[in-house]
């Protein structure tokens, strides 16, 4: 928990040909003190019908952050997920990101 009682927020971004469930064990081990998200990125898992690209994935990340009113998120990117996190920061800035 943060100093003001809020949960830490972590967004996990998977690699190419994977999906958000790749982080299920990490999310389980983190427990209730963390608010975790592990979306299926465009072209993968439940989002396989969407066009896969780094830009489209960064757009999805931006929407996830904004639609859920998230601030001070920690982005955790694995392989392609790291490229998506960097793309997000380049395009949308770091105002809502606490770390990468």
The first five atom37 places (N, CA, C, CB, O) and aatype in JSON, in Angstrom:
{
  "aatype": [20, 20, 20, 20, 20, 20, 20, 20, 20, 20, 20, 20, 20, 20, 20, 20, 20, 20, 20, 20, 20, 20, 20, 20, 20, 20, 20, 20, 20, 20, 20, 20, 20, 20, 20, 20, 20, 20, 20, 20, 20, 20, 20, 20, 20, 20, 20, 20, 20, 20, 20, 20, 20, 20, 20, 20, 20, 20, 20, 20, 20, 20, 20, 20, 20, 20, 20, 20, 20, 20, 20, 20, 20, 20, 20, 20, 20, 20, 20, 20, 20, 20, 20, 20, 20, 20, 20, 20, 20, 20, 20, 20, 20, 20, 20, 20, 20, 20, 20, 20],
  "atom_mask": [
    [1, 1, 1, 1, 1],
    [1, 1, 1, 1, 1],
    [1, 1, 1, 1, 1],
    [1, 1, 1, 1, 1],
    [1, 1, 1, 1, 1],
    [1, 1, 1, 1, 1],
    [1, 1, 1, 1, 1],
    [1, 1, 1, 1, 1],
    [1, 1, 1, 1, 1],
    [1, 1, 1, 1, 1],
    [1, 1, 1, 1, 1],
    [1, 1, 1, 1, 1],
    [1, 1, 1, 1, 1],
    [1, 1, 1, 1, 1],
    [1, 1, 1, 1, 1],
    [1, 1, 1, 1, 1],
    [1, 1, 1, 1, 1],
    [1, 1, 1, 1, 1],
    [1, 1, 1, 1, 1],
    [1, 1, 1, 1, 1],
    [1, 1, 1, 1, 1],
    [1, 1, 1, 1, 1],
    [1, 1, 1, 1, 1],
    [1, 1, 1, 1, 1],
    [1, 1, 1, 1, 1],
    [1, 1, 1, 1, 1],
    [1, 1, 1, 1, 1],
    [1, 1, 1, 1, 1],
    [1, 1, 1, 1, 1],
    [1, 1, 1, 1, 1],
    [1, 1, 1, 1, 1],
    [1, 1, 1, 1, 1],
    [1, 1, 1, 1, 1],
    [1, 1, 1, 1, 1],
    [1, 1, 1, 1, 1],
    [1, 1, 1, 1, 1],
    [1, 1, 1, 1, 1],
    [1, 1, 1, 1, 1],
    [1, 1, 1, 1, 1],
    [1, 1, 1, 1, 1],
    [1, 1, 1, 1, 1],
    [1, 1, 1, 1, 1],
    [1, 1, 1, 1, 1],
    [1, 1, 1, 1, 1],
    [1, 1, 1, 1, 1],
    [1, 1, 1, 1, 1],
    [1, 1, 1, 1, 1],
    [1, 1, 1, 1, 1],
    [1, 1, 1, 1, 1],
    [1, 1, 1, 1, 1],
    [1, 1, 1, 1, 1],
    [1, 1, 1, 1, 1],
    [1, 1, 1, 1, 1],
    [1, 1, 1, 1, 1],
    [1, 1, 1, 1, 1],
    [1, 1, 1, 1, 1],
    [1, 1, 1, 1, 1],
    [1, 1, 1, 1, 1],
    [1, 1, 1, 1, 1],
    [1, 1, 1, 1, 1],
    [1, 1, 1, 1, 1],
    [1, 1, 1, 1, 1],
    [1, 1, 1, 1, 1],
    [1, 1, 1, 1, 1],
    [1, 1, 1, 1, 1],
    [1, 1, 1, 1, 1],
    [1, 1, 1, 1, 1],
    [1, 1, 1, 1, 1],
    [1, 1, 1, 1, 1],
    [1, 1, 1, 1, 1],
    [1, 1, 1, 1, 1],
    [1, 1, 1, 1, 1],
    [1, 1, 1, 1, 1],
    [1, 1, 1, 1, 1],
    [1, 1, 1, 1, 1],
    [1, 1, 1, 1, 1],
    [1, 1, 1, 1, 1],
    [1, 1, 1, 1, 1],
    [1, 1, 1, 1, 1],
    [1, 1, 1, 1, 1],
    [1, 1, 1, 1, 1],
    [1, 1, 1, 1, 1],
    [1, 1, 1, 1, 1],
    [1, 1, 1, 1, 1],
    [1, 1, 1, 1, 1],
    [1, 1, 1, 1, 1],
    [1, 1, 1, 1, 1],
    [1, 1, 1, 1, 1],
    [1, 1, 1, 1, 1],
    [1, 1, 1, 1, 1],
    [1, 1, 1, 1, 1],
    [1, 1, 1, 1, 1],
    [1, 1, 1, 1, 1],
    [1, 1, 1, 1, 1],
    [1, 1, 1, 1, 1],
    [1, 1, 1, 1, 1],
    [1, 1, 1, 1, 1],
    [1, 1, 1, 1, 1],
    [1, 1, 1, 1, 1],
    [1, 1, 1, 1, 1]
  ],
  "atom_positions": [
    [[0.84, -1.19, 0.0], [0.0, 0.0, 0.0], [0.88, 1.25, 0.0], [-0.95, 0.0, 1.21], [1.98, 1.26, 0.55]],
    [[0.36, 2.28, -0.63], [1.07, 3.55, -0.62], [0.82, 4.25, 0.72], [0.61, 4.45, -1.81], [0.03, 3.78, 1.54]],
    [[1.51, 5.36, 0.93], [1.38, 6.1, 2.19], [-0.05, 6.57, 2.43], [2.32, 7.3, 2.19], [-0.47, 6.7, 3.57]],
    [[-0.8, 6.83, 1.34], [-2.18, 7.31, 1.51], [-3.2, 6.17, 1.48], [-2.51, 8.31, 0.42], [-4.4, 6.41, 1.36]],
    [[-2.73, 4.91, 1.6], [-3.63, 3.78, 1.66], [-4.08, 3.22, 0.33], [-4.81, 4.16, 2.43], [-4.85, 2.26, 0.28]],
    [[-3.62, 3.81, -0.75], [-3.96, 3.31, -2.09], [-3.11, 2.1, -2.43], [-3.77, 4.42, -3.15], [-1.99, 1.96, -1.95]],
    [[-3.64, 1.22, -3.26], [-2.87, 0.08, -3.74], [-1.88, 0.54, -4.8], [-3.81, -1.01, -4.31], [-2.17, 1.44, -5.59]],
    [[-0.71, -0.09, -4.82], [0.22, 0.13, -5.92], [-0.4, -0.48, -7.18], [1.63, -0.5, -5.62], [-1.03, -1.53, -7.12]],
    [[-0.21, 0.19, -8.31], [-0.75, -0.31, -9.56], [0.39, -0.74, -10.48], [-1.63, 0.76, -10.25], [1.32, 0.01, -10.72]],
    [[0.29, -1.97, -10.97], [1.28, -2.52, -11.9], [0.54, -2.97, -13.15], [2.07, -3.71, -11.25], [-0.48, -3.64, -13.08]],
    [[1.08, -2.58, -14.3], [0.55, -3.05, -15.58], [1.63, -3.9, -16.23], [0.12, -1.86, -16.51], [2.73, -3.42, -16.53]],
    [[1.31, -5.17, -16.44], [2.22, -6.12, -17.08], [1.92, -6.17, -18.58], [2.08, -7.53, -16.45], [0.77, -6.3, -18.99]],
    [[2.97, -6.05, -19.38], [2.85, -6.06, -20.84], [3.63, -7.26, -21.38], [3.36, -4.72, -21.46], [4.85, -7.32, -21.26]],
    [[2.92, -8.19, -21.98], [3.52, -9.45, -22.42], [4.32, -9.31, -23.71], [2.44, -10.48, -22.6], [4.29, -8.28, -24.38]],
    [[5.02, -10.37, -24.04], [5.82, -10.43, -25.26], [5.03, -10.97, -26.44], [7.05, -11.27, -25.03], [3.88, -11.37, -26.32]],
    [[5.7, -10.98, -27.59], [5.12, -11.45, -28.85], [4.67, -12.9, -28.71], [6.14, -11.32, -30.01], [5.38, -13.71, -28.12]],
    [[3.52, -13.23, -29.26], [2.85, -14.54, -29.27], [2.39, -14.99, -27.89], [3.78, -15.57, -29.84], [1.99, -16.15, -27.74]],
    [[2.44, -14.14, -26.89], [1.97, -14.49, -25.55], [0.62, -13.8, -25.3], [3.03, -14.06, -24.47], [0.01, -13.29, -26.24]],
    [[0.17, -13.8, -24.07], [-1.02, -13.04, -23.68], [-0.88, -12.67, -22.21], [-2.33, -13.85, -23.94], [0.08, -13.07, -21.55]],
    [[-1.82, -11.93, -21.71], [-1.74, -11.43, -20.35], [-1.64, -12.5, -19.28], [-2.91, -10.59, -20.07], [-1.11, -12.25, -18.2]],
    [[-2.14, -13.69, -19.57], [-2.08, -14.76, -18.57], [-0.66, -15.22, -18.28], [-2.91, -15.95, -19.05], [-0.43, -15.96, -17.33]],
    [[0.31, -14.78, -19.09], [1.71, -15.11, -18.82], [2.15, -14.6, -17.45], [2.62, -14.53, -19.92], [3.13, -15.08, -16.89]],
    [[1.43, -13.61, -16.92], [1.79, -13.01, -15.63], [0.89, -13.46, -14.48], [1.74, -11.51, -15.75], [0.97, -12.89, -13.39]],
    [[0.06, -14.45, -14.69], [-0.88, -14.88, -13.65], [-0.16, -15.24, -12.34], [-1.68, -16.08, -14.13], [-0.62, -14.85, -11.27]],
    [[0.93, -15.95, -12.42], [1.62, -16.37, -11.19], [2.21, -15.16, -10.46], [2.73, -17.37, -11.52], [2.13, -15.1, -9.23]],
    [[2.8, -14.22, -11.18], [3.35, -13.02, -10.55], [2.25, -12.23, -9.86], [4.08, -12.15, -11.58], [2.42, -11.75, -8.74]],
    [[1.12, -12.09, -10.53], [0.0, -11.34, -9.96], [-0.51, -12.03, -8.69], [-1.15, -11.19, -10.99], [-0.8, -11.37, -7.69]],
    [[-0.62, -13.33, -8.73], [-1.06, -14.08, -7.56], [-0.08, -13.9, -6.39], [-1.2, -15.57, -7.9], [-0.5, -13.71, -5.25]],
    [[1.21, -13.95, -6.68], [2.21, -13.82, -5.62], [2.27, -12.41, -5.03], [3.57, -14.2, -6.16], [2.64, -12.24, -3.87]],
    [[1.91, -11.4, -5.8], [1.93, -10.03, -5.3], [0.85, -9.79, -4.25], [1.75, -9.04, -6.44], [1.04, -8.97, -3.35]],
    [[-0.25, -10.48, -4.34], [-1.28, -10.39, -3.32], [-2.15, -9.15, -3.41], [-0.65, -10.42, -1.99], [-2.19, -8.48, -4.44]],
    [[-2.84, -8.88, -2.32], [-3.89, -7.85, -2.3], [-3.39, -6.41, -2.19], [-4.8, -8.12, -1.17], [-4.18, -5.48, -2.33]],
    [[-2.1, -6.22, -1.95], [-1.59, -4.85, -1.84], [-1.37, -4.19, -3.2], [-0.3, -4.86, -1.07], [-1.01, -3.01, -3.27]],
    [[-1.58, -4.94, -4.26], [-1.32, -4.44, -5.6], [-2.55, -4.56, -6.47], [-0.14, -5.2, -6.23], [-3.28, -5.55, -6.43]],
    [[-2.77, -3.53, -7.26], [-3.81, -3.57, -8.29], [-3.08, -3.88, -9.59], [-4.64, -2.2, -8.38], [-2.3, -3.06, -10.09]],
    [[-3.32, -5.06, -10.13], [-2.55, -5.51, -11.3], [-3.44, -5.65, -12.52], [-1.87, -6.85, -11.0], [-4.6, -6.06, -12.45]],
    [[-2.86, -5.29, -13.65], [-3.5, -5.45, -14.95], [-2.52, -6.18, -15.85], [-3.91, -4.06, -15.56], [-1.32, -5.92, -15.83]],
    [[-3.04, -7.1, -16.65], [-2.23, -7.81, -17.63], [-3.08, -8.01, -18.88], [-1.71, -9.19, -17.06], [-3.59, -9.11, -19.12]],
    [[-3.23, -6.96, -19.67], [-4.13, -7.04, -20.82], [-3.56, -7.94, -21.92], [-4.39, -5.65, -21.38], [-2.35, -8.1, -22.06]],
    [[-4.46, -8.51, -22.69], [-4.07, -9.17, -23.94], [-3.87, -8.06, -24.96], [-5.14, -10.24, -24.42], [-4.82, -7.34, -25.3]],
    [[-2.67, -7.92, -25.44], [-2.35, -6.84, -26.38], [-2.89, -7.15, -27.77], [-0.83, -6.61, -26.44], [-3.09, -8.32, -28.1]],
    [[-3.13, -6.13, -28.59], [-3.68, -6.35, -29.92], [-2.92, -7.43, -30.7], [-3.67, -5.06, -30.71], [-1.69, -7.44, -30.75]],
    [[-3.71, -8.33, -31.3], [-3.14, -9.43, -32.07], [-2.85, -10.66, -31.23], [-1.87, -8.98, -32.73], [-2.32, -11.65, -31.74]],
    [[-3.19, -10.62, -29.93], [-2.86, -11.7, -29.01], [-4.05, -12.03, -28.1], [-1.64, -11.32, -28.15], [-4.84, -11.15, -27.75]],
    [[-4.17, -13.32, -27.73], [-5.2, -13.74, -26.78], [-6.59, -13.28, -27.18], [-4.89, -13.22, -25.41], [-7.01, -13.45, -28.32]],
    [[-7.31, -12.7, -26.21], [-8.68, -12.23, -26.48], [-8.72, -11.01, -27.38], [-9.37, -11.9, -25.19], [-9.8, -10.61, -27.82]],
    [[-7.56, -10.43, -27.67], [-7.49, -9.28, -28.59], [-6.88, -9.67, -29.93], [-6.67, -8.15, -27.96], [-6.39, -8.82, -30.67]],
    [[-6.91, -10.97, -30.24], [-6.31, -11.47, -31.48], [-6.97, -10.86, -32.72], [-6.42, -12.99, -31.55], [-6.34, -10.78, -33.78]],
    [[-8.21, -10.44, -32.6], [-8.93, -9.86, -33.72], [-8.48, -8.43, -34.05], [-10.41, -9.87, -33.42], [-8.82, -7.9, -35.11]],
    [[-7.73, -7.8, -33.16], [-7.26, -6.43, -33.37], [-5.91, -6.43, -34.09], [-7.14, -5.67, -32.03], [-5.13, -7.37, -33.96]],
    [[-5.66, -5.39, -34.85], [-4.39, -5.25, -35.56], [-3.23, -5.17, -34.57], [-4.41, -4.0, -36.47], [-3.22, -4.34, -33.66]],
    [[-2.25, -6.04, -34.77], [-1.08, -6.07, -33.88], [-0.05, -5.06, -34.35], [-0.47, -7.48, -33.83], [0.43, -5.13, -35.49]],
    [[0.3, -4.13, -33.47], [1.39, -3.2, -33.73], [1.81, -2.57, -32.4], [0.97, -2.09, -34.77], [1.04, -2.57, -31.44]],
    [[3.01, -2.06, -32.38], [3.5, -1.39, -31.17], [2.64, -0.16, -30.88], [5.0, -1.0, -31.32], [2.28, 0.09, -29.73]],
    [[2.32, 0.61, -31.91], [1.48, 1.8, -31.71], [0.09, 1.44, -31.2], [1.37, 2.58, -33.01], [-0.41, 2.07, -30.27]],
    [[-0.55, 0.43, -31.81], [-1.89, 0.03, -31.36], [-1.85, -0.47, -29.91], [-2.46, -1.08, -32.29], [-2.78, -0.22, -29.14]],
    [[-0.78, -1.16, -29.56], [-0.65, -1.64, -28.19], [-0.45, -0.49, -27.21], [0.51, -2.63, -28.09], [-0.99, -0.51, -26.11]],
    [[0.34, 0.51, -27.6], [0.53, 1.69, -26.75], [-0.79, 2.46, -26.61], [1.63, 2.61, -27.34], [-1.08, 3.01, -25.55]],
    [[-1.59, 2.49, -27.67], [-2.93, 3.1, -27.6], [-3.79, 2.37, -26.59], [-3.6, 3.09, -28.97], [-4.48, 3.0, -25.79]],
    [[-3.76, 1.03, -26.62], [-4.52, 0.23, -25.67], [-4.07, 0.52, -24.25], [-4.38, -1.26, -25.99], [-4.89, 0.65, -23.35]],
    [[-2.76, 0.62, -24.05], [-2.21, 0.95, -22.73], [-2.7, 2.31, -22.26], [-0.67, 0.92, -22.77], [-3.1, 2.46, -21.1]],
    [[-2.67, 3.28, -23.13], [-3.15, 4.63, -22.8], [-4.63, 4.58, -22.4], [-2.95, 5.59, -24.0], [-5.02, 5.19, -21.41]],
    [[-5.43, 3.87, -23.17], [-6.85, 3.74, -22.85], [-7.06, 3.04, -21.51], [-7.58, 2.98, -23.95], [-7.91, 3.45, -20.72]],
    [[-6.29, 1.99, -21.25], [-6.39, 1.28, -19.98], [-6.11, 2.2, -18.8], [-5.42, 0.09, -19.95], [-6.84, 2.2, -17.81]],
    [[-5.05, 2.99, -18.92], [-4.69, 3.93, -17.85], [-5.77, 5.0, -17.67], [-3.34, 4.6, -18.15], [-6.2, 5.27, -16.55]],
    [[-6.19, 5.6, -18.76], [-7.17, 6.69, -18.68], [-8.56, 6.2, -18.29], [-7.25, 7.42, -20.01], [-9.23, 6.83, -17.45]],
    [[-9.01, 5.09, -18.88], [-10.36, 4.59, -18.59], [-10.53, 4.14, -17.15], [-10.69, 3.44, -19.52], [-11.64, 4.15, -16.61]],
    [[-9.42, 3.74, -16.51], [-9.48, 3.29, -15.12], [-9.0, 4.34, -14.13], [-8.66, 2.04, -14.96], [-8.88, 4.07, -12.94]],
    [[-8.72, 5.56, -14.63], [-8.3, 6.65, -13.76], [-7.02, 6.34, -12.99], [-9.39, 6.98, -12.79], [-6.88, 6.71, -11.83]],
    [[-6.09, 5.66, -13.65], [-4.86, 5.24, -12.98], [-3.81, 6.33, -12.99], [-4.31, 3.99, -13.64], [-3.69, 7.09, -13.95]],
    [[-3.05, 6.41, -11.91], [-1.9, 7.31, -11.78], [-0.78, 6.54, -11.1], [-2.28, 8.61, -10.98], [-1.03, 5.56, -10.4]],
    [[0.43, 7.01, -11.3], [1.6, 6.41, -10.64], [1.71, 4.92, -10.89], [1.54, 6.68, -9.16], [2.01, 4.15, -9.97]],
    [[1.48, 4.5, -12.12], [1.56, 3.08, -12.44], [3.01, 2.66, -12.67], [0.71, 2.76, -13.68], [3.84, 3.44, -13.12]],
    [[3.27, 1.41, -12.37], [4.54, 0.79, -12.68], [4.3, -0.08, -13.9], [5.11, -0.04, -11.47], [3.47, -0.99, -13.87]],
    [[5.02, 0.19, -14.99], [4.91, -0.6, -16.2], [5.98, -1.68, -16.19], [5.04, 0.28, -17.47], [7.16, -1.39, -15.99]],
    [[5.57, -2.92, -16.4], [6.49, -4.04, -16.48], [6.33, -4.67, -17.85], [6.23, -5.09, -15.33], [5.3, -5.27, -18.15]],
    [[7.34, -4.51, -18.69], [7.27, -5.03, -20.04], [8.26, -6.15, -20.28], [7.51, -3.93, -21.02], [9.45, -6.03, -19.95]],
    [[7.77, -7.24, -20.85], [8.6, -8.39, -21.2], [8.75, -8.41, -22.72], [7.97, -9.74, -20.67], [7.76, -8.53, -23.44]],
    [[9.97, -8.28, -23.21], [10.27, -8.35, -24.64], [9.48, -7.27, -25.38], [9.94, -9.76, -25.2], [9.72, -6.08, -25.16]],
    [[8.54, -7.66, -26.26], [7.75, -6.69, -26.99], [7.04, -5.74, -26.04], [6.73, -7.41, -27.89], [6.82, -4.58, -26.37]],
    [[6.68, -6.23, -24.86], [6.0, -5.39, -23.88], [6.84, -4.2, -23.45], [5.63, -6.2, -22.67], [6.31, -3.12, -23.19]],
    [[8.17, -4.39, -23.38], [9.05, -3.26, -23.04], [9.04, -2.22, -24.16], [10.5, -3.75, -22.79], [9.02, -1.02, -23.89]],
    [[9.03, -2.68, -25.41], [8.96, -1.75, -26.55], [7.66, -0.96, -26.52], [9.09, -2.51, -27.88], [7.64, 0.22, -26.86]],
    [[6.59, -1.6, -26.11], [5.3, -0.93, -26.0], [5.34, 0.13, -24.9], [4.17, -1.95, -25.72], [4.83, 1.24, -25.07]],
    [[5.95, -0.21, -23.77], [6.06, 0.75, -22.67], [6.86, 1.98, -23.1], [6.72, 0.09, -21.45], [6.46, 3.1, -22.82]],
    [[7.98, 1.77, -23.77], [8.78, 2.9, -24.27], [8.01, 3.72, -25.28], [10.09, 2.39, -24.89], [8.09, 4.95, -25.28]],
    [[7.26, 3.06, -26.15], [6.45, 3.76, -27.15], [5.38, 4.6, -26.46], [5.8, 2.76, -28.12], [5.14, 5.74, -26.85]],
    [[4.75, 4.04, -25.43], [3.76, 4.79, -24.66], [4.39, 6.06, -24.08], [3.17, 3.92, -23.52], [3.84, 7.15, -24.22]],
    [[5.55, 5.92, -23.45], [6.22, 7.07, -22.83], [6.58, 8.12, -23.87], [7.48, 6.61, -22.08], [6.44, 9.32, -23.61]],
    [[7.05, 7.69, -25.02], [7.43, 8.64, -26.08], [6.21, 9.4, -26.58], [8.11, 7.9, -27.25], [6.29, 10.61, -26.81]],
    [[5.1, 8.71, -26.74], [3.91, 9.33, -27.34], [3.02, 10.06, -26.34], [3.11, 8.29, -28.04], [2.44, 11.09, -26.66]],
    [[2.91, 9.52, -25.12], [1.93, 10.06, -24.17], [2.55, 10.68, -22.93], [1.0, 8.97, -23.76], [1.84, 11.28, -22.12]],
    [[3.86, 10.55, -22.77], [4.53, 11.15, -21.63], [4.53, 10.25, -20.4], [3.88, 12.47, -21.3], [3.98, 9.15, -20.41]],
    [[5.16, 10.76, -19.36], [5.36, 9.96, -18.15], [4.54, 10.44, -16.95], [6.81, 9.96, -17.78], [4.76, 9.99, -15.83]],
    [[3.6, 11.35, -17.18], [2.85, 11.95, -16.06], [2.13, 10.92, -15.2], [1.84, 12.93, -16.59], [2.0, 11.12, -14.0]],
    [[1.67, 9.83, -15.79], [0.9, 8.84, -15.05], [1.71, 7.59, -14.71], [-0.33, 8.45, -15.83], [1.17, 6.6, -14.22]],
    [[3.01, 7.65, -14.97], [3.89, 6.49, -14.79], [4.88, 6.76, -13.66], [4.65, 6.15, -16.1], [5.59, 7.77, -13.67]],
    [[4.92, 5.85, -12.69], [5.86, 5.96, -11.58], [7.19, 5.3, -11.9], [5.27, 5.36, -10.32], [8.22, 5.68, -11.35]],
    [[7.17, 4.31, -12.78], [8.41, 3.62, -13.12], [8.2, 2.62, -14.22], [8.98, 2.94, -11.9], [7.08, 2.28, -14.6]],
    [[9.35, 2.15, -14.71], [9.35, 1.18, -15.81], [10.31, 0.08, -15.46], [9.72, 1.84, -17.18], [10.48, -0.86, -16.24]]
  ]
}
